[in-house]
Amino acid sequence: MKQPPMLINRYKWYEIIGIYVGIAVFLTFVLAPFVEGFLVSLKPLSQLFSSPYRFIPENGSFEAYRTMWISVPGFARYIFNSFFISTIVTAAVLVLVIPASYAFARFEFKGAGVLLGAFLAVNMFSGAVLLIPLFRLMRTLGLLNTYFAIMVPGIAFLIPSAIWLLRTYMMRIPRELDEAAFVDGASHFYTLRRVILPIAMPGITVVAITTFIGSYAQQFIFALTFNSKTEYAPLPVGLFAYFGRQEVVWNELMAASFVGIAPAMIVIFFLQKYLVSGLTAGAVKQ
Amino acid sequence: MNVQRSNLIFAWILLFPAVLYVAVIVAYPLVDTFILSFTDASLKKVTNWVGWVNYQKIFNATFAEVIIRTFIWTFFSVSIKMIIGVFGATMLNSAVPGRALFRVLTMPPWIVPMAIGIFMWGWMYNGQFGMISGMLQRFGLADAPVAFLAQGSTAFWATIITDVWIGVPMVTLYMLAAMQAIPQDLYEAAWTDGAGRLYRFRRITMPLIVPSMITMSMLSLISTFNSFDIIWILTRGGPSGETTTMIIDTYKTAIGSNKYGEGAARAVLICIFLSIFCVCYFRLTSRLSSGDKR
C-alpha cells in the first residue's frame, strides 16, 4: 500500500539534517557498546591495557576469535547448551501455547477473561522473585544441576506472553474457515491441525522467534542458581564465570560475546519485519 | 446444547496443559513463598514456624534504605527510558531515507542475550582501561581514570544507564507503533489549517500517544523493579550495598546466606508492590481502552 508522498511529509533541508542528527545521537547510545566491544575484540592485548585510551585499534586482527576457543574454557559447550536449552524450551512452549491460544481465540467460556488476566499477571512476577520456592521445587523434583533446572522454570515464564501474542494473531483468522470445516464433519482436532495451523504459521513463527530469544535472554538467573555444573552452563553464565575473574582477557571475552550473539544478529537481520510487527501487534491492535 | 458442551470440553482440553504447567511452576511457588516467609527455613535446617519474626527483622533502617533506593532506581530508569524511547520513536517515524535500516539498528540491545550486553557495559565502565573513562580523559574532563563501578554514586547511575539501554528498544518500537496508528488525515487537516510541525506534534501526536506511554511506563516499571541481571553482573549490589535493590537484597539473603525464610519475607514484600503495580496497570488499560470505544 504505497501512498503518494504527501506534501506535509516533505521536509525542509534543515529539518532533514536535524532528523539525521537526532537518529545519529539515538543510535550512538544504542550501538556504542557493540561498536566498542567489536573494536576491543580486534585489539591485540598490549594495546588494550595501554594508556592513553585508543578507540580505533592499531594493527587490529581477528586473533582473539581464534585464541578464545582455548582460553575461554568450555566455550563451545556453553554455546551448545544455550542453543539446546532454547530449542527445547521453544518447542515446549509452542506445544503448550498453540492449543491454549486457539481456545482463547475461538471459544467463549466462563473464566476466560480471568484466566487471560492471570497469565498476564504471571508475566509480571519475574523468576527472581520466586527463586527460593523454585529452588526448593527443583530440589524436590531432583532437577538441580541438570538441563531441566534451567528449562522447566524458563518455559513457565515464557508461556504467558506467547499466549497473548498468538491469541491476537488467531483472532484475526476468519472464524468462517474453521466453522466451515467443522460443519463439513471435521473433528475439532482435525480442524485445528489442518485448517488453523497452516494459516497461523506466520504468527507461530513470530512466537517461536520471540520465545527463542526470550529463552536465550532469561537463562542467566535460573542457570546461575539452579545449576553449579559447568557442563550444563549456558553462555551467559559460562561467560559470567569468566567475566568475574581477576584478570579478564577482555579482547577474548568480547570476541566470545560476538560469536555468542552472531546467531541472534543473523535472525534479526532476516526476520526484522516480522519481529517489529509481532512485537507491537498485541499492543496496538487491541 | 450438546454442541455447546462439547465445545466447552474441547476448550478446556486445549487449555489444561498450559494452565497446569503455569500453576505448578508459578502459582505454587507463589504460595510457597508466602508460607516460607513465616518459617526459619534454610538449606539444611528443619523448618519451624516462627510467625512474624522475619517481617519484624526486615523492618530496619538498612532495609528502608533498600526500598527507597529501589524506587529511586526504578523511577529514574523508567523516566529516562521513556524520554529516550519517545525521542527515538519520533526520529524513526520521520519519512527520511534509510529509516527501515535505522529501525533494525535499534533492536540489538533487546535481542541479544542480556548478560552479554551487560559484559560490554562492564568493559566500558572499566576503571583503568574502559572507553568512557578513556574518553573523559582524552577530552580533559577527568584527570585520572574513573572507576565507575567502584564508587557508590557512579555505580548507581551506571547500573541505571545500562538498564535504560536494555529497555530502550522495546519502548522505542512500541511508541513507534503507537505513532503509526495515528490516522494521517488528522495531520493533513491540521496542515491545511496552517499548523506547523511542532504544533502538530504537540497537539496531535503527543495527546494520542499518551495512553501508550502510560501502558509502556507501567510495563517498564514492572520489569525494571524486577531487574536482576544488570546489577548482579555489574556490581553484585556493591560497592558497600549502594546498588542493592530489593531483588538483589532478596537474592543475597536467600541464596547467598541461605536464609530462605527471611528471603521469602522480602519476596512477599516485592510481590505486594508488584501486585499494586499490576492492579494500577489493569485499571489504567481498561479505563484507556473503554475510553477508546466512546
Coordinates of C-alpha atoms in Angstrom, one line a residue:
Chain A
M1 CA 0.0 0.0 0.0
K2 CA 2.4 2.7 -1.0
Q3 CA 0.8 6.1 -0.7
P4 CA 1.8 9.1 -2.8
P5 CA 4.2 11.3 -0.9
M6 CA 2.2 13.8 1.0
L7 CA 3.0 17.4 1.0
I8 CA 3.1 17.6 4.8
N9 CA 5.8 14.9 4.9
R10 CA 8.1 17.0 2.8
Y11 CA 10.9 18.3 5.0
K12 CA 13.0 21.4 4.6
W13 CA 16.7 20.8 4.3
Y14 CA 17.5 21.8 7.9
E15 CA 14.7 19.6 9.2
I16 CA 16.3 16.6 7.4
I17 CA 19.7 17.4 9.0
G18 CA 18.0 17.7 12.4
I19 CA 16.4 14.3 12.0
Y20 CA 19.6 12.6 10.9
V21 CA 21.5 14.2 13.8
G22 CA 18.7 13.0 16.2
I23 CA 18.9 9.5 14.8
A24 CA 22.7 9.5 15.0
V25 CA 22.6 10.5 18.6
F26 CA 20.0 7.9 19.4
L27 CA 21.7 5.1 17.6
T28 CA 25.1 6.1 19.1
F29 CA 23.6 5.3 22.5
V30 CA 22.1 2.1 21.3
L31 CA 25.0 0.8 19.4
A32 CA 28.0 2.2 21.3
P33 CA 28.6 -0.9 23.5
F34 CA 28.6 -3.2 20.4
V35 CA 30.9 -0.9 18.4
E36 CA 33.3 -0.6 21.3
G37 CA 33.0 -4.4 22.1
F38 CA 33.8 -5.2 18.5
L39 CA 36.8 -2.8 18.4
V40 CA 38.1 -4.3 21.6
S41 CA 37.8 -7.8 20.2
L42 CA 40.1 -6.7 17.3
K43 CA 42.8 -5.2 19.6
P44 CA 45.9 -7.0 20.5
L45 CA 46.3 -7.4 24.2
S46 CA 49.1 -5.0 24.6
Q47 CA 47.0 -2.2 23.2
L48 CA 44.1 -3.0 25.4
F49 CA 45.9 -2.2 28.6
S50 CA 47.9 0.8 27.4
S51 CA 47.4 4.4 28.2
P52 CA 46.2 6.8 26.7
Y53 CA 43.0 5.2 25.7
R54 CA 42.7 4.4 22.0
F55 CA 39.3 4.0 20.4
I56 CA 40.4 2.6 17.0
P57 CA 42.7 -0.5 17.2
E58 CA 46.1 -0.3 15.6
N59 CA 47.1 -3.5 13.7
G60 CA 43.7 -4.9 14.5
S61 CA 43.3 -8.6 13.9
F62 CA 40.9 -11.4 14.4
E63 CA 43.4 -13.2 16.6
A64 CA 41.2 -13.1 19.7
Y65 CA 38.5 -15.0 17.8
R66 CA 40.9 -17.9 17.4
T67 CA 42.5 -17.9 20.8
M68 CA 39.3 -17.6 22.8
W69 CA 38.2 -21.1 21.9
I70 CA 41.1 -22.3 24.1
S71 CA 41.3 -19.6 26.8
V72 CA 37.6 -19.4 27.5
P73 CA 37.3 -23.0 28.6
G74 CA 34.2 -24.8 27.6
F75 CA 33.1 -22.0 25.2
A76 CA 31.8 -24.4 22.6
R77 CA 29.9 -26.3 25.3
Y78 CA 28.2 -23.1 26.5
I79 CA 27.1 -22.2 23.0
F80 CA 25.7 -25.7 22.5
N81 CA 24.0 -25.6 25.9
S82 CA 22.3 -22.2 25.2
F83 CA 21.1 -23.4 21.8
F84 CA 20.0 -26.8 23.1
I85 CA 18.1 -25.2 26.1
S86 CA 16.4 -22.6 23.9
T87 CA 15.4 -25.1 21.3
I88 CA 13.7 -27.4 23.8
V89 CA 12.1 -24.5 25.7
T90 CA 10.7 -23.1 22.4
A91 CA 9.3 -26.4 21.3
A92 CA 7.7 -27.0 24.7
V93 CA 6.2 -23.5 24.8
L94 CA 4.7 -24.0 21.3
V95 CA 3.2 -27.3 22.2
L96 CA 1.6 -25.8 25.3
V97 CA 0.6 -22.5 23.8
I98 CA -0.8 -23.3 20.4
P99 CA -3.8 -25.2 21.7
A100 CA -4.3 -22.7 24.6
S101 CA -4.2 -19.7 22.2
Y102 CA -6.7 -21.4 20.0
A103 CA -9.1 -22.0 22.9
F104 CA -8.8 -18.4 24.0
A105 CA -9.3 -17.1 20.4
R106 CA -12.3 -19.2 19.5
F107 CA -14.3 -20.4 22.5
E108 CA -16.3 -18.2 24.8
F109 CA -16.4 -19.8 28.2
K110 CA -16.7 -18.8 31.8
G111 CA -13.5 -17.6 33.3
A112 CA -11.7 -17.0 30.1
G113 CA -11.1 -13.3 30.9
V114 CA -9.9 -14.1 34.4
L115 CA -7.5 -16.8 33.1
L116 CA -6.1 -14.4 30.5
G117 CA -5.6 -11.8 33.2
A118 CA -3.9 -14.4 35.4
F119 CA -1.5 -15.3 32.6
L120 CA -0.7 -11.6 32.2
A121 CA -0.1 -11.3 35.9
V122 CA 2.4 -14.2 35.7
N123 CA 4.4 -12.1 33.3
M124 CA 4.8 -9.5 36.0
F125 CA 6.4 -11.8 38.6
S126 CA 9.8 -12.4 37.3
G127 CA 11.7 -15.6 38.1
A128 CA 13.9 -13.6 40.5
V129 CA 11.0 -13.1 42.9
L130 CA 10.1 -16.8 43.0
L131 CA 13.7 -18.1 43.2
I132 CA 13.6 -19.6 46.6
P133 CA 10.5 -21.8 46.2
L134 CA 11.6 -22.6 42.7
F135 CA 14.9 -23.8 44.1
R136 CA 13.1 -26.0 46.6
L137 CA 10.8 -27.3 43.9
M138 CA 13.7 -28.1 41.6
R139 CA 15.5 -29.9 44.5
T140 CA 12.4 -31.9 45.4
L141 CA 11.9 -32.9 41.8
G142 CA 15.6 -33.8 41.7
L143 CA 16.3 -31.5 38.8
L144 CA 19.1 -29.4 40.3
N145 CA 22.2 -29.4 38.2
T146 CA 20.5 -30.7 35.1
Y147 CA 19.4 -29.1 31.9
F148 CA 15.8 -29.3 33.2
A149 CA 16.5 -27.0 36.1
I150 CA 17.1 -24.2 33.5
M151 CA 14.4 -25.3 31.1
V152 CA 11.5 -26.1 33.4
P153 CA 11.1 -22.7 35.0
G154 CA 12.1 -20.9 31.8
I155 CA 9.1 -22.5 29.9
A156 CA 6.6 -21.3 32.5
F157 CA 7.7 -17.7 32.3
L158 CA 7.6 -17.6 28.5
I159 CA 4.1 -19.1 28.2
P160 CA 2.0 -16.0 29.1
S161 CA 3.4 -13.6 26.5
A162 CA 3.3 -16.3 23.9
I163 CA -0.3 -17.0 24.6
W164 CA -1.2 -13.3 24.3
L165 CA 0.7 -12.9 21.1
L166 CA -0.7 -16.0 19.4
R167 CA -4.2 -15.4 20.6
T168 CA -4.2 -12.0 19.0
Y169 CA -2.9 -13.5 15.8
M170 CA -5.5 -16.3 15.7
M171 CA -8.4 -13.9 16.4
R172 CA -7.6 -12.3 13.1
I173 CA -8.2 -15.6 11.2
P174 CA -11.7 -15.5 9.9
R175 CA -14.0 -17.7 12.0
E176 CA -15.9 -18.9 8.9
L177 CA -12.8 -21.1 7.9
D178 CA -12.9 -23.4 10.9
E179 CA -16.7 -23.3 11.2
A180 CA -17.0 -24.5 7.6
A181 CA -14.6 -27.3 8.3
F182 CA -16.5 -28.2 11.4
V183 CA -19.8 -28.2 9.6
D184 CA -18.3 -30.5 6.9
G185 CA -17.8 -33.0 9.6
A186 CA -14.2 -32.5 10.6
S187 CA -13.4 -33.0 14.3
H188 CA -12.1 -30.2 16.5
F189 CA -8.6 -31.6 16.5
Y190 CA -8.7 -32.1 12.7
T191 CA -9.8 -28.5 12.2
L192 CA -7.1 -27.2 14.5
R193 CA -4.4 -29.2 12.8
R194 CA -5.4 -29.0 9.2
V195 CA -7.1 -25.6 8.9
I196 CA -5.9 -23.3 11.7
L197 CA -2.3 -24.4 12.0
P198 CA -1.3 -23.8 8.4
I199 CA -2.9 -20.3 8.3
A200 CA -1.5 -19.4 11.7
M201 CA 2.1 -20.4 10.7
P202 CA 3.4 -16.8 10.3
G203 CA 2.1 -16.0 13.8
I204 CA 3.5 -19.2 15.2
T205 CA 6.9 -18.3 13.6
V206 CA 6.9 -14.9 15.4
V207 CA 6.1 -16.6 18.7
A208 CA 8.8 -19.2 18.1
I209 CA 11.4 -16.5 17.4
T210 CA 10.5 -14.3 20.3
T211 CA 10.3 -17.3 22.6
F212 CA 13.7 -18.5 21.5
I213 CA 15.2 -15.0 22.0
G214 CA 13.5 -14.7 25.4
S215 CA 14.8 -18.1 26.5
Y216 CA 18.3 -17.2 25.4
A217 CA 18.0 -14.0 27.4
Q218 CA 16.5 -15.4 30.6
Q219 CA 19.0 -18.2 31.0
F220 CA 21.1 -16.2 33.4
I221 CA 19.3 -16.3 36.8
F222 CA 17.9 -19.8 36.7
A223 CA 21.2 -21.3 35.4
L224 CA 23.2 -19.3 38.0
T225 CA 21.1 -20.5 40.9
F226 CA 19.9 -24.0 39.9
N227 CA 23.0 -25.3 38.3
S228 CA 26.5 -25.4 39.5
K229 CA 27.9 -27.7 36.9
T230 CA 29.8 -26.0 34.1
E231 CA 28.9 -28.8 31.7
Y232 CA 25.3 -27.6 31.7
A233 CA 26.0 -23.8 31.9
P234 CA 24.5 -21.8 29.1
L235 CA 26.6 -19.0 27.5
P236 CA 25.6 -16.1 29.8
V237 CA 26.6 -18.0 32.9
G238 CA 29.7 -19.5 31.4
L239 CA 30.9 -16.1 30.3
F240 CA 29.9 -14.6 33.6
A241 CA 32.3 -17.0 35.4
Y242 CA 35.0 -15.8 33.1
F243 CA 33.9 -12.2 33.5
G244 CA 34.2 -12.4 37.2
R245 CA 37.8 -13.4 37.3
Q246 CA 40.6 -11.1 38.5
E247 CA 42.3 -10.9 35.2
V248 CA 39.9 -10.9 32.3
V249 CA 41.3 -11.1 28.9
W250 CA 38.8 -8.6 27.5
N251 CA 39.5 -8.9 23.8
E252 CA 38.8 -12.6 24.1
L253 CA 35.7 -12.1 26.2
M254 CA 34.4 -9.6 23.6
A255 CA 35.2 -12.0 20.8
A256 CA 33.4 -14.8 22.6
S257 CA 30.4 -12.4 23.1
F258 CA 30.2 -11.7 19.4
V259 CA 30.4 -15.3 18.4
G260 CA 27.7 -15.9 21.0
I261 CA 25.4 -13.2 19.7
A262 CA 26.0 -13.8 16.0
P263 CA 23.1 -16.2 15.6
A264 CA 20.7 -13.7 17.2
M265 CA 22.0 -10.9 14.9
I266 CA 21.5 -13.1 11.8
V267 CA 18.0 -13.9 12.9
I268 CA 17.1 -10.2 13.4
F269 CA 18.6 -9.3 10.0
F270 CA 16.3 -11.8 8.2
L271 CA 13.2 -11.6 10.3
Q272 CA 13.2 -8.0 11.5
K273 CA 10.0 -7.2 9.5
Y274 CA 8.0 -9.9 11.3
L275 CA 9.6 -9.1 14.7
V276 CA 8.6 -5.4 14.6
S277 CA 5.0 -6.2 13.7
G278 CA 4.9 -9.2 16.1
L279 CA 6.3 -7.1 19.0
T280 CA 3.7 -4.4 18.5
A281 CA 0.7 -6.4 17.3
G282 CA -0.7 -7.4 20.7
A283 CA -0.2 -3.9 22.0
V284 CA -1.7 -1.7 19.3
K285 CA -4.4 -3.8 17.8
Q286 CA -6.4 -4.3 20.9
Chain B
M1 CA -26.8 -27.5 23.7
N2 CA -24.8 -30.6 23.0
V3 CA -22.5 -28.8 20.6
Q4 CA -22.0 -26.1 23.2
R5 CA -21.0 -28.6 25.8
S6 CA -18.6 -30.4 23.5
N7 CA -17.1 -27.1 22.6
L8 CA -16.5 -26.3 26.3
I9 CA -14.9 -29.6 27.0
F10 CA -12.7 -29.2 23.9
A11 CA -11.6 -25.7 25.0
W12 CA -10.6 -27.0 28.4
I13 CA -8.7 -29.9 27.0
L14 CA -6.7 -27.4 24.9
L15 CA -6.1 -25.1 27.9
F16 CA -5.4 -27.7 30.5
P17 CA -1.7 -28.4 29.8
A18 CA -0.6 -24.8 29.7
V19 CA -2.7 -23.8 32.8
L20 CA -1.5 -26.8 34.8
Y21 CA 2.1 -26.1 33.9
V22 CA 2.0 -22.5 34.9
A23 CA 0.1 -23.4 38.1
V24 CA 2.8 -25.8 39.2
I25 CA 5.8 -23.7 38.3
V26 CA 4.5 -20.2 39.1
A27 CA 1.3 -20.3 41.3
Y28 CA 2.5 -23.0 43.6
P29 CA 5.9 -21.2 44.3
L30 CA 4.0 -18.0 44.9
V31 CA 2.0 -19.7 47.7
D32 CA 5.2 -21.5 48.9
T33 CA 6.9 -18.1 49.2
F34 CA 4.1 -16.8 51.4
I35 CA 4.3 -19.9 53.7
L36 CA 8.1 -19.8 53.8
S37 CA 8.1 -16.2 54.9
F38 CA 6.7 -17.4 58.3
T39 CA 9.3 -20.0 58.8
D40 CA 13.0 -20.2 59.6
A41 CA 13.7 -22.4 56.6
S42 CA 17.2 -22.6 55.3
L43 CA 19.2 -25.0 53.2
K44 CA 19.6 -27.7 55.8
K45 CA 17.8 -26.8 59.0
V46 CA 14.5 -28.3 60.0
T47 CA 11.8 -25.8 59.2
N48 CA 10.0 -24.2 62.2
W49 CA 7.0 -21.9 62.2
V50 CA 8.2 -18.5 63.5
G51 CA 5.3 -16.2 62.8
W52 CA 6.0 -12.6 62.0
V53 CA 9.7 -12.7 63.1
N54 CA 11.0 -12.5 59.5
Y55 CA 8.9 -9.5 58.8
Q56 CA 9.9 -7.8 62.1
K57 CA 13.5 -8.4 61.2
I58 CA 13.4 -6.7 57.8
F59 CA 11.9 -3.5 59.0
N60 CA 15.1 -1.8 59.9
A61 CA 16.9 1.3 58.7
T62 CA 19.1 -0.6 56.2
F63 CA 16.1 -2.2 54.6
A64 CA 14.1 1.0 54.5
E65 CA 17.1 2.4 52.6
V66 CA 17.0 -0.5 50.2
I67 CA 13.3 0.1 49.5
I68 CA 13.8 3.8 48.9
R69 CA 16.8 3.1 46.7
T70 CA 14.7 0.6 44.6
F71 CA 12.1 3.2 44.0
I72 CA 14.6 5.9 43.1
W73 CA 16.4 3.5 40.8
T74 CA 13.2 2.4 39.1
F75 CA 11.9 5.9 38.8
F76 CA 15.0 7.2 37.0
S77 CA 15.4 4.2 34.9
V78 CA 11.8 4.2 33.6
S79 CA 11.7 8.0 33.1
I80 CA 14.9 8.1 31.1
K81 CA 13.8 5.0 29.1
M82 CA 10.5 6.8 28.2
I83 CA 12.2 10.1 27.3
I84 CA 14.8 8.4 25.1
G85 CA 12.2 6.0 23.7
V86 CA 9.8 8.7 22.6
F87 CA 12.6 10.8 21.2
G88 CA 13.9 7.8 19.2
A89 CA 10.4 6.9 18.0
T90 CA 9.8 10.4 16.9
M91 CA 13.0 10.4 14.9
L92 CA 12.4 7.0 13.4
N93 CA 8.8 8.0 12.5
S94 CA 10.1 10.7 10.2
A95 CA 9.9 9.9 6.5
V96 CA 13.6 10.1 5.7
P97 CA 15.5 7.7 3.5
G98 CA 17.1 4.8 5.4
R99 CA 14.6 4.7 8.3
A100 CA 13.9 1.0 7.7
L101 CA 17.6 0.3 8.4
F102 CA 17.6 2.6 11.4
R103 CA 14.7 0.8 12.9
V104 CA 16.5 -2.5 12.6
L105 CA 19.6 -1.0 14.2
T106 CA 17.6 -0.1 17.4
M107 CA 16.9 -3.7 18.1
P108 CA 20.2 -5.3 19.2
P109 CA 20.1 -4.5 22.9
W110 CA 16.7 -6.1 23.1
I111 CA 17.5 -9.2 21.1
V112 CA 21.0 -10.0 22.3
P113 CA 21.2 -12.1 25.5
M114 CA 21.0 -9.6 28.3
A115 CA 24.1 -10.8 30.1
I116 CA 26.3 -10.3 27.0
G117 CA 25.2 -6.7 26.6
I118 CA 26.0 -6.1 30.2
F119 CA 29.5 -7.5 29.8
M120 CA 30.1 -4.9 27.2
W121 CA 28.9 -2.2 29.5
G122 CA 31.2 -3.7 32.2
W123 CA 34.1 -3.1 29.9
M124 CA 33.0 0.4 29.0
Y125 CA 32.8 1.3 32.7
N126 CA 36.2 -0.3 33.5
G127 CA 38.2 2.0 35.7
Q128 CA 41.6 1.6 34.2
F129 CA 41.1 1.0 30.5
G130 CA 37.4 1.4 29.8
M131 CA 36.1 3.5 27.0
I132 CA 34.1 6.1 29.0
S133 CA 36.9 6.8 31.4
G134 CA 39.3 6.9 28.5
M135 CA 37.2 9.3 26.5
L136 CA 36.7 11.6 29.6
Q137 CA 40.5 11.7 30.0
R138 CA 41.0 12.3 26.3
F139 CA 38.7 15.3 26.3
G140 CA 40.2 16.6 29.5
L141 CA 37.1 16.1 31.5
A142 CA 38.9 13.8 34.0
D143 CA 42.5 13.9 35.2
A144 CA 42.6 10.3 36.4
P145 CA 40.9 7.1 35.4
V146 CA 37.3 6.9 36.7
A147 CA 36.3 3.6 38.1
F148 CA 32.5 3.9 37.6
L149 CA 31.6 0.7 39.3
A150 CA 33.8 1.2 42.4
Q151 CA 32.1 4.2 43.8
G152 CA 28.6 4.2 45.1
S153 CA 27.2 7.3 43.3
T154 CA 28.6 6.5 39.9
A155 CA 27.8 2.8 40.2
F156 CA 24.2 3.7 40.9
W157 CA 23.9 5.7 37.7
A158 CA 26.0 3.2 35.7
T159 CA 23.5 0.4 36.5
I160 CA 20.6 2.7 35.7
I161 CA 22.1 3.7 32.3
T162 CA 22.7 0.0 31.4
D163 CA 19.1 -0.8 32.4
V164 CA 17.9 2.1 30.2
W165 CA 19.9 0.8 27.4
I166 CA 18.4 -2.6 27.6
G167 CA 14.9 -1.3 27.8
V168 CA 15.0 1.4 25.2
P169 CA 14.4 -0.7 22.0
M170 CA 11.2 -2.1 23.4
V171 CA 9.9 1.4 24.4
T172 CA 11.0 2.9 21.1
L173 CA 9.4 0.2 18.9
Y174 CA 6.2 0.3 21.0
M175 CA 6.0 4.1 20.8
L176 CA 6.7 4.0 17.1
A177 CA 3.8 1.6 16.6
A178 CA 1.6 4.0 18.6
M179 CA 2.6 6.9 16.4
Q180 CA 2.0 4.9 13.2
A181 CA -1.5 4.1 14.4
I182 CA -2.4 7.8 14.3
P183 CA -4.6 8.5 11.2
Q184 CA -2.8 10.6 8.7
D185 CA -5.8 12.7 7.9
L186 CA -5.5 14.3 11.3
Y187 CA -2.2 15.7 10.3
E188 CA -3.4 16.7 6.9
A189 CA -6.4 18.5 8.4
A190 CA -4.1 20.4 10.8
W191 CA -1.7 21.1 8.0
T192 CA -4.4 22.6 5.8
D193 CA -5.3 24.8 8.7
G194 CA -1.8 26.1 8.7
A195 CA -0.5 24.3 11.8
G196 CA 3.3 24.0 11.9
R197 CA 5.2 20.8 12.5
L198 CA 5.9 21.4 16.2
Y199 CA 2.3 22.4 16.8
R200 CA 1.1 19.2 15.1
F201 CA 3.5 17.2 17.3
R202 CA 2.3 18.9 20.5
R203 CA -1.4 18.9 19.7
I204 CA -1.9 15.6 17.7
T205 CA 1.0 13.2 18.3
M206 CA 1.5 13.8 22.0
P207 CA -2.1 13.5 23.2
L208 CA -2.7 10.4 21.0
I209 CA 0.4 8.5 22.3
V210 CA -0.2 9.3 25.9
P211 CA -2.3 6.1 26.5
S212 CA 0.5 4.0 25.0
M213 CA 3.1 5.9 27.0
I214 CA 1.2 5.1 30.2
T215 CA 0.9 1.4 29.3
M216 CA 4.5 1.2 28.4
S217 CA 5.6 3.0 31.6
M218 CA 3.7 0.5 33.7
L219 CA 5.2 -2.5 31.9
S220 CA 8.6 -0.9 32.1
L221 CA 8.1 -0.1 35.8
I222 CA 7.4 -3.8 36.5
S223 CA 10.4 -5.1 34.6
T224 CA 12.7 -2.5 36.0
F225 CA 11.6 -3.2 39.5
N226 CA 12.4 -6.9 38.8
S227 CA 15.7 -6.1 37.2
F228 CA 18.3 -8.5 38.5
D229 CA 20.9 -9.4 35.9
I230 CA 22.2 -5.9 35.3
I231 CA 23.0 -5.1 38.9
W232 CA 24.2 -8.5 39.7
I233 CA 26.6 -8.8 36.8
L234 CA 28.0 -5.2 37.1
T235 CA 28.2 -4.7 40.9
R236 CA 26.6 -7.6 42.7
G237 CA 24.8 -4.9 44.7
G238 CA 28.0 -3.2 45.7
P239 CA 30.1 -1.1 46.4
S240 CA 29.1 -1.4 50.1
G241 CA 25.5 -2.0 49.1
E242 CA 24.9 1.2 47.2
T243 CA 23.3 -0.6 44.2
T244 CA 21.4 -3.1 46.3
T245 CA 17.8 -3.1 45.2
M246 CA 15.0 -5.2 46.7
I247 CA 15.5 -8.1 44.3
I248 CA 19.3 -8.1 44.9
D249 CA 18.8 -8.0 48.6
T250 CA 16.3 -10.9 48.4
Y251 CA 18.8 -12.9 46.3
K252 CA 21.7 -12.2 48.7
T253 CA 19.6 -13.1 51.7
A254 CA 18.0 -16.3 50.3
I255 CA 20.6 -17.7 48.0
G256 CA 23.7 -16.0 49.3
S257 CA 23.2 -16.6 53.0
N258 CA 20.8 -19.5 52.8
K259 CA 18.1 -17.7 54.8
Y260 CA 15.1 -18.8 52.9
G261 CA 12.6 -17.6 55.5
E262 CA 14.0 -14.1 55.6
G263 CA 14.4 -14.0 51.9
A264 CA 10.8 -15.1 51.4
A265 CA 9.6 -12.3 53.6
R266 CA 11.4 -9.9 51.3
A267 CA 10.0 -11.6 48.3
V268 CA 6.5 -11.3 49.7
L269 CA 7.0 -7.6 50.1
I270 CA 8.2 -7.4 46.4
C271 CA 5.1 -9.3 45.4
I272 CA 2.9 -6.8 47.3
F273 CA 4.5 -3.9 45.4
L274 CA 4.2 -5.8 42.1
S275 CA 0.5 -6.5 42.8
I276 CA -0.1 -2.9 43.4
F277 CA 1.6 -2.1 40.1
C278 CA -0.4 -4.8 38.4
V279 CA -3.7 -3.5 39.7
C280 CA -2.8 0.0 38.5
Y281 CA -1.9 -1.4 35.2
F282 CA -5.1 -3.3 34.7
R283 CA -7.1 -0.3 35.9
L284 CA -5.3 2.1 33.6
T285 CA -5.5 -0.1 30.5
S286 CA -9.2 -1.0 31.0
R287 CA -10.0 2.7 31.5
L288 CA -8.0 3.7 28.5
S289 CA -9.5 1.0 26.2
S290 CA -13.0 1.8 27.3
G291 CA -12.2 5.4 26.6
D292 CA -11.2 4.5 23.1
K293 CA -14.6 3.0 22.4
R294 CA -16.5 6.0 23.4

